[in-house]
mmCIF file of C-alpha atoms in Angstrom:
data_model
loop_
_atom_site.group_PDB
_atom_site.id
_atom_site.type_symbol
_atom_site.label_atom_id
_atom_site.label_comp_id
_atom_site.label_asym_id
_atom_site.label_seq_id
_atom_site.Cartn_x
_atom_site.Cartn_y
_atom_site.Cartn_z
ATOM 1 C CA MET Y 191 1.515 23.426 12.738
ATOM 2 C CA LYS Y 192 1.851 20.910 15.670
ATOM 3 C CA LEU Y 193 1.245 17.406 14.849
ATOM 4 C CA PRO Y 194 -0.184 14.699 17.189
ATOM 5 C CA PRO Y 195 2.130 11.603 17.446
ATOM 6 C CA PHE Y 196 1.336 9.236 14.509
ATOM 7 C CA LYS Y 197 0.384 6.186 16.274
ATOM 8 C CA LEU Y 198 0.878 3.603 13.879
ATOM 9 C CA GLU Y 199 4.260 4.912 12.744
ATOM 10 C CA ARG Y 200 5.308 5.213 16.249
ATOM 11 C CA TYR Y 201 4.210 1.840 16.745
ATOM 12 C CA PHE Y 202 6.515 0.276 14.114
ATOM 13 C CA ALA Y 203 9.170 2.431 14.841
ATOM 14 C CA ARG Y 204 9.585 0.612 18.112
ATOM 15 C CA TYR Y 205 9.762 -2.870 16.879
ATOM 16 C CA GLU Y 206 10.433 -2.961 13.411
ATOM 17 C CA PHE Y 207 13.695 -2.941 13.199
ATOM 18 C CA GLU Y 208 14.230 -5.161 16.213
ATOM 19 C CA VAL Y 209 12.000 -8.199 15.079
ATOM 20 C CA PRO Y 210 12.777 -10.779 12.534
ATOM 21 C CA PHE Y 211 9.234 -11.088 11.179
ATOM 22 C CA VAL Y 212 7.040 -8.263 10.533
ATOM 23 C CA LEU Y 213 3.574 -9.894 9.792
ATOM 24 C CA SER Y 214 2.021 -6.751 9.527
ATOM 25 C CA ALA Y 215 3.752 -4.963 6.613
ATOM 26 C CA SER Y 216 1.523 -2.703 4.316
ATOM 27 C CA ASP Y 217 4.296 -3.369 1.213
ATOM 28 C CA SER Y 218 5.319 -6.169 -0.683
ATOM 29 C CA GLU Y 219 8.407 -7.993 -1.225
ATOM 30 C CA THR Y 220 11.045 -5.850 -2.255
ATOM 31 C CA MET Y 221 14.029 -6.315 -4.422
ATOM 32 C CA SER Y 222 17.966 -4.939 -5.026
ATOM 33 C CA ILE Y 223 18.906 -2.393 -7.177
ATOM 34 C CA SER Y 224 20.663 -4.965 -9.127
ATOM 35 C CA GLU Y 225 17.527 -6.949 -9.280
ATOM 36 C CA LEU Y 226 15.429 -4.029 -10.453
ATOM 37 C CA LEU Y 227 18.413 -3.137 -13.584
ATOM 38 C CA GLU Y 228 18.357 -6.233 -14.709
ATOM 39 C CA LEU Y 229 14.870 -6.003 -16.076
ATOM 40 C CA GLU Y 230 16.524 -3.940 -18.817
ATOM 41 C CA PRO Y 231 19.399 -4.315 -20.947
ATOM 42 C CA GLY Y 232 21.574 -1.484 -20.461
ATOM 43 C CA VAL Y 233 19.944 0.852 -17.627
ATOM 44 C CA LYS Y 234 23.039 -0.129 -15.657
ATOM 45 C CA GLU Y 235 25.233 2.024 -17.794
ATOM 46 C CA HIS Y 236 23.243 4.745 -17.795
ATOM 47 C CA PHE Y 237 22.163 4.609 -13.853
ATOM 48 C CA LEU Y 238 25.903 4.549 -12.824
ATOM 49 C CA GLY Y 239 26.260 7.393 -14.795
ATOM 50 C CA LEU Y 240 23.662 9.347 -13.634
ATOM 51 C CA ASN Y 241 24.367 13.208 -12.578
ATOM 52 C CA LEU Y 242 23.662 13.864 -9.136
ATOM 53 C CA GLY Y 243 22.486 17.265 -9.768
ATOM 54 C CA TYR Y 244 18.967 18.899 -8.811
ATOM 55 C CA THR Y 245 16.583 17.199 -10.419
ATOM 56 C CA GLU Y 246 12.803 19.220 -11.677
ATOM 57 C CA SER Y 247 10.464 20.047 -9.170
ATOM 58 C CA ARG Y 248 7.975 18.295 -10.476
ATOM 59 C CA GLY Y 249 9.470 15.159 -11.173
ATOM 60 C CA HIS Y 250 11.720 13.840 -14.566
ATOM 61 C CA PRO Y 251 9.487 14.098 -17.825
ATOM 62 C CA LEU Y 252 10.344 10.288 -18.301
ATOM 63 C CA LEU Y 253 8.975 9.479 -14.815
ATOM 64 C CA ARG Y 254 6.137 11.714 -15.404
ATOM 65 C CA ARG Y 255 5.607 10.030 -18.868
ATOM 66 C CA GLU Y 256 5.350 6.434 -17.379
ATOM 67 C CA THR Y 257 3.466 7.336 -14.536
ATOM 68 C CA ALA Y 258 0.923 8.916 -16.879
ATOM 69 C CA ASN Y 259 0.774 6.019 -19.109
ATOM 70 C CA LEU Y 260 -1.054 4.058 -15.492
ATOM 71 C CA TYR Y 261 -4.272 6.242 -16.790
ATOM 72 C CA ARG Y 262 -6.409 6.651 -19.353
ATOM 73 C CA ASN Y 263 -7.079 10.819 -19.340
ATOM 74 C CA ILE Y 264 -3.824 12.127 -17.791
ATOM 75 C CA SER Y 265 -1.054 13.380 -19.499
ATOM 76 C CA PRO Y 266 2.634 13.751 -18.105
ATOM 77 C CA ASP Y 267 1.867 17.652 -17.263
ATOM 78 C CA GLN Y 268 -0.895 16.482 -14.930
ATOM 79 C CA VAL Y 269 1.528 14.144 -12.924
ATOM 80 C CA LEU Y 270 2.990 15.934 -9.763
ATOM 81 C CA VAL Y 271 6.174 13.520 -8.552
ATOM 82 C CA HIS Y 272 6.655 13.915 -4.283
ATOM 83 C CA THR Y 273 9.220 12.252 -1.991
ATOM 84 C CA GLY Y 274 6.959 8.944 -1.259
ATOM 85 C CA ALA Y 275 3.046 9.475 -0.603
ATOM 86 C CA GLU Y 276 3.546 10.774 2.593
ATOM 87 C CA GLU Y 277 4.440 14.318 1.311
ATOM 88 C CA ALA Y 278 1.799 14.251 -0.994
ATOM 89 C CA ILE Y 279 -0.748 13.524 1.001
ATOM 90 C CA TYR Y 280 0.550 16.306 3.499
ATOM 91 C CA ILE Y 281 0.973 19.176 0.766
ATOM 92 C CA PHE Y 282 -2.662 18.274 -0.105
ATOM 93 C CA MET Y 283 -3.972 18.324 3.355
ATOM 94 C CA ALA Y 284 -2.274 21.523 4.242
ATOM 95 C CA GLY Y 285 -1.972 23.565 1.159
ATOM 96 C CA VAL Y 286 -4.943 22.853 -0.537
ATOM 97 C CA LEU Y 287 -7.077 22.708 2.253
ATOM 98 C CA GLU Y 288 -7.710 25.756 4.637
ATOM 99 C CA LYS Y 289 -9.039 26.694 8.170
ATOM 100 C CA GLY Y 290 -12.750 26.163 8.591
ATOM 101 C CA ASP Y 291 -12.808 23.682 5.271
ATOM 102 C CA GLU Y 292 -14.649 20.600 6.209
ATOM 103 C CA VAL Y 293 -13.015 16.964 4.574
ATOM 104 C CA VAL Y 294 -14.918 13.805 4.867
ATOM 105 C CA VAL Y 295 -12.451 10.550 5.374
ATOM 106 C CA GLN Y 296 -13.439 7.058 4.664
ATOM 107 C CA TRP Y 297 -11.946 5.382 7.811
ATOM 108 C CA PRO Y 298 -10.237 3.268 9.503
ATOM 109 C CA CYS Y 299 -7.252 4.753 7.185
ATOM 110 C CA TYR Y 300 -3.681 5.222 7.166
ATOM 111 C CA GLU Y 301 -3.062 8.296 9.666
ATOM 112 C CA SER Y 302 -2.189 11.090 8.160
ATOM 113 C CA LEU Y 303 -5.197 11.164 5.524
ATOM 114 C CA ALA Y 304 -7.118 12.644 8.590
ATOM 115 C CA ARG Y 305 -4.728 13.806 11.082
ATOM 116 C CA VAL Y 306 -2.809 16.601 8.869
ATOM 117 C CA ALA Y 307 -6.101 18.513 7.993
ATOM 118 C CA GLN Y 308 -7.397 18.081 11.007
ATOM 119 C CA THR Y 309 -4.440 19.753 13.117
ATOM 120 C CA GLY Y 310 -4.443 22.352 10.393
ATOM 121 C CA GLY Y 311 -8.308 23.917 11.269
ATOM 122 C CA VAL Y 312 -10.109 21.632 9.143
ATOM 123 C CA ARG Y 313 -13.090 19.811 10.281
ATOM 124 C CA VAL Y 314 -12.868 15.649 9.851
ATOM 125 C CA ARG Y 315 -15.948 13.986 9.418
ATOM 126 C CA LEU Y 316 -14.919 10.227 9.945
ATOM 127 C CA TRP Y 317 -16.987 8.245 7.507
ATOM 128 C CA HIS Y 318 -17.247 4.143 9.231
ATOM 129 C CA PRO Y 319 -17.997 1.413 7.608
ATOM 130 C CA VAL Y 320 -21.422 -0.232 7.521
ATOM 131 C CA PRO Y 321 -21.279 -2.567 10.723
ATOM 132 C CA ASP Y 322 -21.847 -5.879 9.120
ATOM 133 C CA GLY Y 323 -18.465 -7.096 8.686
ATOM 134 C CA ARG Y 324 -18.207 -6.844 5.003
ATOM 135 C CA TRP Y 325 -16.201 -3.684 5.050
ATOM 136 C CA GLN Y 326 -18.184 -1.447 2.606
ATOM 137 C CA TRP Y 327 -18.964 2.457 2.698
ATOM 138 C CA ASP Y 328 -22.898 3.868 2.694
ATOM 139 C CA LEU Y 329 -22.881 6.634 0.064
ATOM 140 C CA ASP Y 330 -26.507 7.541 1.121
ATOM 141 C CA GLU Y 331 -24.162 8.024 4.997
ATOM 142 C CA LEU Y 332 -21.576 10.124 2.901
ATOM 143 C CA MET Y 333 -24.629 12.123 1.884
ATOM 144 C CA GLU Y 334 -25.888 13.073 5.400
ATOM 145 C CA MET Y 335 -22.033 14.118 6.210
ATOM 146 C CA LEU Y 336 -22.054 16.769 3.463
ATOM 147 C CA THR Y 337 -22.039 20.464 3.718
ATOM 148 C CA PRO Y 338 -21.716 23.447 1.737
ATOM 149 C CA LYS Y 339 -18.248 23.746 3.691
ATOM 150 C CA THR Y 340 -16.932 20.274 2.237
ATOM 151 C CA ARG Y 341 -14.572 20.814 0.625
ATOM 152 C CA ALA Y 342 -13.072 17.140 0.102
ATOM 153 C CA VAL Y 343 -13.784 13.587 0.768
ATOM 154 C CA VAL Y 344 -10.761 11.089 0.885
ATOM 155 C CA ILE Y 345 -11.371 7.452 -0.017
ATOM 156 C CA ASN Y 346 -9.003 4.456 -0.619
ATOM 157 C CA PHE Y 347 -9.146 1.578 -2.307
ATOM 158 C CA PRO Y 348 -7.968 -1.251 -2.240
ATOM 159 C CA HIS Y 349 -8.482 -0.539 1.293
ATOM 160 C CA ASN Y 350 -5.867 -0.103 4.097
ATOM 161 C CA PRO Y 351 -6.121 -2.075 6.449
ATOM 162 C CA THR Y 352 -9.484 -4.742 5.481
ATOM 163 C CA GLY Y 353 -8.144 -5.004 1.844
ATOM 164 C CA ALA Y 354 -11.705 -4.424 0.688
ATOM 165 C CA LEU Y 355 -13.168 -3.417 -2.664
ATOM 166 C CA ALA Y 356 -15.849 -0.774 -3.920
ATOM 167 C CA GLY Y 357 -17.589 -1.521 -7.203
ATOM 168 C CA PRO Y 358 -17.368 0.408 -10.420
ATOM 169 C CA GLU Y 359 -21.124 1.555 -9.849
ATOM 170 C CA PHE Y 360 -19.554 2.970 -6.392
ATOM 171 C CA LEU Y 361 -17.098 4.847 -7.898
ATOM 172 C CA GLN Y 362 -19.494 6.720 -10.322
ATOM 173 C CA ASP Y 363 -21.902 7.245 -8.121
ATOM 174 C CA LEU Y 364 -19.323 9.299 -6.110
ATOM 175 C CA ALA Y 365 -17.953 11.112 -8.824
ATOM 176 C CA ALA Y 366 -21.411 12.431 -9.726
ATOM 177 C CA LEU Y 367 -21.986 13.420 -6.408
ATOM 178 C CA SER Y 368 -18.425 15.135 -6.498
ATOM 179 C CA GLN Y 369 -19.590 16.870 -9.766
ATOM 180 C CA ARG Y 370 -22.953 17.977 -8.019
ATOM 181 C CA HIS Y 371 -21.783 18.981 -4.870
ATOM 182 C CA GLY Y 372 -18.200 20.641 -6.121
ATOM 183 C CA PHE Y 373 -16.014 18.823 -3.741
ATOM 184 C CA ILE Y 374 -12.369 17.076 -4.320
ATOM 185 C CA VAL Y 375 -12.274 13.347 -4.148
ATOM 186 C CA PHE Y 376 -8.604 12.827 -2.737
ATOM 187 C CA SER Y 377 -8.505 8.865 -4.053
ATOM 188 C CA ASP Y 378 -5.651 6.934 -2.163
ATOM 189 C CA GLU Y 379 -4.705 4.030 -4.707
ATOM 190 C CA VAL Y 380 -1.315 3.287 -3.495
ATOM 191 C CA TYR Y 381 -2.520 -0.767 -3.714
ATOM 192 C CA ARG Y 382 -4.389 -0.076 -7.192
ATOM 193 C CA GLY Y 383 -2.902 -2.686 -9.439
ATOM 194 C CA LEU Y 384 -2.818 -5.857 -6.767
ATOM 195 C CA GLU Y 385 -6.348 -6.959 -7.090
ATOM 196 C CA TYR Y 386 -6.284 -10.943 -7.128
ATOM 197 C CA GLU Y 387 -6.935 -12.876 -10.006
ATOM 198 C CA GLY Y 388 -10.905 -12.551 -11.352
ATOM 199 C CA VAL Y 389 -11.346 -8.766 -9.706
ATOM 200 C CA GLU Y 390 -11.259 -6.614 -11.990
ATOM 201 C CA THR Y 391 -9.245 -3.624 -11.359
ATOM 202 C CA LEU Y 392 -10.740 -0.227 -10.736
ATOM 203 C CA PRO Y 393 -10.436 2.898 -12.422
ATOM 204 C CA ALA Y 394 -8.713 5.515 -11.232
ATOM 205 C CA PHE Y 395 -10.567 8.270 -9.700
ATOM 206 C CA CYS Y 396 -9.151 10.683 -11.625
ATOM 207 C CA ASP Y 397 -10.030 9.510 -14.725
ATOM 208 C CA LEU Y 398 -13.284 9.643 -13.781
ATOM 209 C CA ASP Y 399 -13.339 12.677 -12.405
ATOM 210 C CA ALA Y 400 -11.757 15.956 -13.752
ATOM 211 C CA GLY Y 401 -11.803 17.579 -10.524
ATOM 212 C CA ALA Y 402 -10.337 14.178 -8.421
ATOM 213 C CA VAL Y 403 -6.569 13.645 -7.346
ATOM 214 C CA SER Y 404 -5.509 9.861 -7.314
ATOM 215 C CA LEU Y 405 -2.130 8.892 -4.978
ATOM 216 C CA GLY Y 406 0.034 6.636 -6.224
ATOM 217 C CA VAL Y 407 3.448 5.334 -4.978
ATOM 218 C CA THR Y 408 6.363 3.145 -5.568
ATOM 219 C CA SER Y 409 6.327 1.712 -2.151
ATOM 220 C CA LYS Y 410 2.846 -0.734 -1.771
ATOM 221 C CA ALA Y 411 2.390 -2.214 -5.474
ATOM 222 C CA TYR Y 412 5.505 -2.500 -6.778
ATOM 223 C CA GLY Y 413 7.603 -3.464 -3.201
ATOM 224 C CA LEU Y 414 10.345 -0.694 -3.251
ATOM 225 C CA PRO Y 415 9.742 1.601 -0.378
ATOM 226 C CA GLY Y 416 13.230 2.213 -0.403
ATOM 227 C CA LEU Y 417 12.771 4.377 -3.897
ATOM 228 C CA ARG Y 418 10.645 7.307 -1.341
ATOM 229 C CA LEU Y 419 8.692 8.215 -4.620
ATOM 230 C CA GLY Y 420 4.818 8.896 -4.869
ATOM 231 C CA TRP Y 421 2.362 11.105 -6.994
ATOM 232 C CA VAL Y 422 -0.170 12.490 -7.531
ATOM 233 C CA ALA Y 423 -2.576 12.758 -10.966
ATOM 234 C CA SER Y 424 -5.134 15.207 -11.588
ATOM 235 C CA GLN Y 425 -7.108 17.093 -14.289
ATOM 236 C CA ASN Y 426 -7.068 19.356 -11.566
ATOM 237 C CA GLN Y 427 -4.713 22.246 -12.617
ATOM 238 C CA ALA Y 428 -5.591 24.642 -9.634
ATOM 239 C CA VAL Y 429 -4.937 21.556 -7.393
ATOM 240 C CA LEU Y 430 -1.338 20.787 -8.969
ATOM 241 C CA LYS Y 431 -0.209 24.507 -9.342
ATOM 242 C CA THR Y 432 -1.229 24.454 -5.292
ATOM 243 C CA MET Y 433 0.523 21.545 -4.630
ATOM 244 C CA ALA Y 434 4.125 22.355 -6.877
ATOM 245 C CA GLU Y 435 4.055 25.452 -5.029
ATOM 246 C CA PHE Y 436 4.167 23.982 -1.887
ATOM 247 C CA LYS Y 437 6.266 21.797 -2.203
ATOM 248 C CA ASP Y 438 9.069 24.282 -2.831
ATOM 249 C CA TYR Y 439 8.978 24.640 1.132
ATOM 250 C CA THR Y 440 9.450 20.837 1.185
ATOM 251 C CA THR Y 441 11.569 18.655 -0.639
ATOM 252 C CA ILE Y 442 11.861 20.955 -3.329
ATOM 253 C CA CYS Y 443 12.826 18.214 -5.463
ATOM 254 C CA ASN Y 444 13.254 14.482 -5.640
ATOM 255 C CA PRO Y 445 16.365 12.294 -5.651
ATOM 256 C CA GLY Y 446 17.867 11.616 -8.923
ATOM 257 C CA PRO Y 447 18.465 7.858 -8.583
ATOM 258 C CA SER Y 448 15.240 7.647 -6.781
ATOM 259 C CA GLU Y 449 13.419 8.667 -10.120
ATOM 260 C CA PHE Y 450 15.266 6.678 -12.325
ATOM 261 C CA LEU Y 451 14.943 3.655 -10.763
ATOM 262 C CA ALA Y 452 11.281 4.057 -10.675
ATOM 263 C CA THR Y 453 11.110 4.790 -14.324
ATOM 264 C CA VAL Y 454 12.620 1.149 -14.645
ATOM 265 C CA ALA Y 455 10.069 -0.123 -12.366
ATOM 266 C CA LEU Y 456 7.304 1.385 -14.557
ATOM 267 C CA ARG Y 457 8.129 0.641 -17.482
ATOM 268 C CA ASN Y 458 8.566 -3.408 -16.091
ATOM 269 C CA GLN Y 459 5.070 -2.687 -13.951
ATOM 270 C CA ARG Y 460 3.510 -5.694 -15.297
ATOM 271 C CA HIS Y 461 6.669 -8.433 -14.126
ATOM 272 C CA ILE Y 462 7.111 -6.603 -10.719
ATOM 273 C CA ILE Y 463 3.361 -6.731 -10.044
ATOM 274 C CA ASN Y 464 2.668 -10.243 -11.118
ATOM 275 C CA ARG Y 465 5.836 -11.739 -8.810
ATOM 276 C CA ILE Y 466 4.130 -9.937 -5.972
ATOM 277 C CA LEU Y 467 0.732 -11.310 -6.859
ATOM 278 C CA LYS Y 468 1.951 -14.988 -6.986
ATOM 279 C CA ILE Y 469 3.614 -14.213 -3.520
ATOM 280 C CA ILE Y 470 0.229 -12.856 -2.313
ATOM 281 C CA SER Y 471 -1.706 -15.645 -3.890
ATOM 282 C CA LYS Y 472 1.083 -18.683 -2.238
ATOM 283 C CA ASN Y 473 0.643 -16.715 1.194
ATOM 284 C CA LEU Y 474 -3.668 -16.264 1.569
ATOM 285 C CA LYS Y 475 -3.402 -20.172 1.245
ATOM 286 C CA ILE Y 476 -1.477 -20.295 4.035
ATOM 287 C CA LEU Y 477 -3.288 -17.648 5.586
ATOM 288 C CA ASP Y 478 -6.695 -19.769 5.360
ATOM 289 C CA GLY Y 479 -5.455 -22.777 6.632
ATOM 290 C CA PHE Y 480 -4.085 -21.143 9.734
ATOM 291 C CA PHE Y 481 -7.182 -19.275 10.282
ATOM 292 C CA GLU Y 482 -9.478 -22.226 9.798
ATOM 293 C CA ARG Y 483 -7.162 -23.776 12.539
ATOM 294 C CA HIS Y 484 -7.528 -21.196 14.909
ATOM 295 C CA LYS Y 485 -11.138 -19.572 14.524
ATOM 296 C CA ASN Y 486 -11.628 -19.594 18.086
ATOM 297 C CA LEU Y 487 -9.089 -17.126 18.587
ATOM 298 C CA PHE Y 488 -9.432 -15.085 15.045
ATOM 299 C CA GLN Y 489 -12.171 -13.741 12.778
ATOM 300 C CA TRP Y 490 -11.110 -13.845 8.932
ATOM 301 C CA GLN Y 491 -12.614 -11.755 6.765
ATOM 302 C CA ALA Y 492 -10.502 -12.916 3.357
ATOM 303 C CA PRO Y 493 -9.340 -9.545 1.360
ATOM 304 C CA GLN Y 494 -10.259 -8.803 -2.120
ATOM 305 C CA ALA Y 495 -7.165 -7.058 -3.124
ATOM 306 C CA GLY Y 496 -3.543 -6.022 -1.731
ATOM 307 C CA PRO Y 497 -1.272 -7.552 0.856
ATOM 308 C CA ILE Y 498 -3.093 -6.845 4.414
ATOM 309 C CA SER Y 499 -6.052 -7.588 6.129
ATOM 310 C CA PHE Y 500 -8.127 -6.529 9.455
ATOM 311 C CA VAL Y 501 -8.302 -9.821 11.574
ATOM 312 C CA ARG Y 502 -10.568 -9.653 14.327
ATOM 313 C CA TYR Y 503 -8.836 -10.853 17.563
ATOM 314 C CA LYS Y 504 -11.235 -13.230 19.923
ATOM 315 C CA GLY Y 505 -8.790 -13.819 22.761
ATOM 316 C CA LYS Y 506 -9.314 -12.641 26.298
ATOM 317 C CA ASP Y 507 -6.983 -10.053 26.759
ATOM 318 C CA ARG Y 508 -6.451 -7.168 24.435
ATOM 319 C CA ALA Y 509 -5.449 -7.158 21.268
ATOM 320 C CA GLU Y 510 -2.908 -4.654 21.769
ATOM 321 C CA ASP Y 511 -1.388 -6.330 24.897
ATOM 322 C CA PHE Y 512 -1.621 -9.753 22.830
ATOM 323 C CA CYS Y 513 0.767 -7.805 20.139
ATOM 324 C CA HIS Y 514 3.128 -6.478 22.203
ATOM 325 C CA GLU Y 515 4.039 -9.670 24.190
ATOM 326 C CA LEU Y 516 4.148 -11.667 20.608
ATOM 327 C CA ALA Y 517 6.701 -9.481 19.464
ATOM 328 C CA ARG Y 518 8.418 -9.267 22.862
ATOM 329 C CA GLU Y 519 8.674 -13.144 23.110
ATOM 330 C CA LYS Y 520 8.746 -14.400 19.795
ATOM 331 C CA GLY Y 521 9.190 -11.378 17.649
ATOM 332 C CA VAL Y 522 6.527 -11.318 15.532
ATOM 333 C CA LEU Y 523 5.266 -8.029 14.676
ATOM 334 C CA LEU Y 524 1.290 -7.573 14.186
ATOM 335 C CA LEU Y 525 -0.422 -4.222 14.506
ATOM 336 C CA PRO Y 526 -3.222 -3.858 16.982
ATOM 337 C CA GLY Y 527 -6.243 -2.012 15.112
ATOM 338 C CA SER Y 528 -6.176 -0.012 18.396
ATOM 339 C CA VAL Y 529 -3.409 2.382 16.336
ATOM 340 C CA TYR Y 530 -6.424 3.614 14.281
ATOM 341 C CA ASP Y 531 -8.759 4.310 17.233
ATOM 342 C CA ASP Y 532 -10.199 2.490 20.170
ATOM 343 C CA GLN Y 533 -13.449 1.320 18.095
ATOM 344 C CA TYR Y 534 -10.801 -1.339 16.446
ATOM 345 C CA ASP Y 535 -9.487 -2.204 19.623
ATOM 346 C CA ASP Y 536 -10.352 -5.968 18.892
ATOM 347 C CA TYR Y 537 -8.579 -6.049 15.318
ATOM 348 C CA LEU Y 538 -5.051 -6.560 14.362
ATOM 349 C CA ARG Y 539 -3.483 -5.633 10.794
ATOM 350 C CA ILE Y 540 -2.037 -9.046 8.825
ATOM 351 C CA GLY Y 541 0.590 -8.273 6.392
ATOM 352 C CA PHE Y 542 1.001 -11.188 3.339
ATOM 353 C CA GLY Y 543 2.957 -9.612 0.656
ATOM 354 C CA ARG Y 544 6.468 -10.827 1.882
ATOM 355 C CA LYS Y 545 7.991 -14.564 1.020
ATOM 356 C CA ASN Y 546 9.021 -14.693 4.735
ATOM 357 C CA LEU Y 547 5.354 -15.310 5.966
ATOM 358 C CA PRO Y 548 5.306 -19.251 6.018
ATOM 359 C CA HIS Y 549 8.232 -18.997 8.540
ATOM 360 C CA ALA Y 550 6.411 -15.980 10.448
ATOM 361 C CA ILE Y 551 3.297 -17.720 10.850
ATOM 362 C CA ASN Y 552 4.956 -21.005 12.052
ATOM 363 C CA ALA Y 553 6.756 -18.835 14.809
ATOM 364 C CA LEU Y 554 3.131 -17.345 15.616
ATOM 365 C CA GLU Y 555 1.607 -20.405 15.750
ATOM 366 C CA GLU Y 556 4.512 -22.558 17.932
ATOM 367 C CA TRP Y 557 4.028 -19.252 20.422
ATOM 368 C CA LEU Y 558 0.173 -19.622 20.137
ATOM 369 C CA LEU Y 559 0.297 -23.877 21.706
ATOM 370 C CA GLN Y 560 2.937 -22.358 24.259
ATOM 371 C CA ARG Y 561 1.027 -20.111 25.495
ATOM 372 C CA ASP Y 562 -2.047 -22.306 25.915
#
């Protein structure tokens, strides 16, 4: 199977490690191994004594137990650990779906959620938001897209790249629709837990619907992308069995040090997530001021959760040209919406989960003033 170039990842590969300010990062402020181990007395010695042999393919039992604790109706044997969320996405799309199936994908989204299935001969229908600027998706429109061949519906809340959230009724209605029509809901929940103060955390879809698959990862809400640890949680044993068997042809098992550190992170999730939420809260206030000062150039729709948002660019040049020029001349990296598709070529993704955002915004504002 020949996959097309991953536009978003190729764009980041060009600039990410060359510029001082990644103002479009989808992850959050990270920490060192030492900082993580300091969250629990005694774990440093256990980590240094870790055996570097093979690990259990499904994930270490302690890690699966801590992961299961994130859900209401999931047991450790209903968790399958992967080397990052990307592996889990690939395995579900390539291993569970078959040529001739159809899948509806909430759009825009992380590209592999649509492209892997498409390349494998699955018909992908893109479910676009209601065109009112509020970043909401209509279930009536979804119903019109369903056919007897629809095998899966892919959703993502909190949403990448808009920061939008659905309401609990939306999820309940979608779960009922899934059970009535027999499709699998593949729910990307990698930002779950990063809802802002006063905003309720949505239930995981695997807790609402016994056939659904929930995707999680340590990269986004936990700010630990270097661990390369993700997972799926599901009560659907047939899907878990298929994915476990497919994994024998990808990574087979996960890195032991990463599993150990991810277990520590999950045991201390509230501390880690609260730390990131404080950074996000501070940065959002800075962004509110920035976009108010430059409302002639940007249309800012405040997000509801997570460390990213989609901002409309109103300049005379193309958003993609704007981003390239900014990265080359000032070392500030924004992501043009064209990496999703041309429909969003006047949008920019901005990330605000890192501590250096104030410096990045200062550099961006200096450049805008020089450009005028």
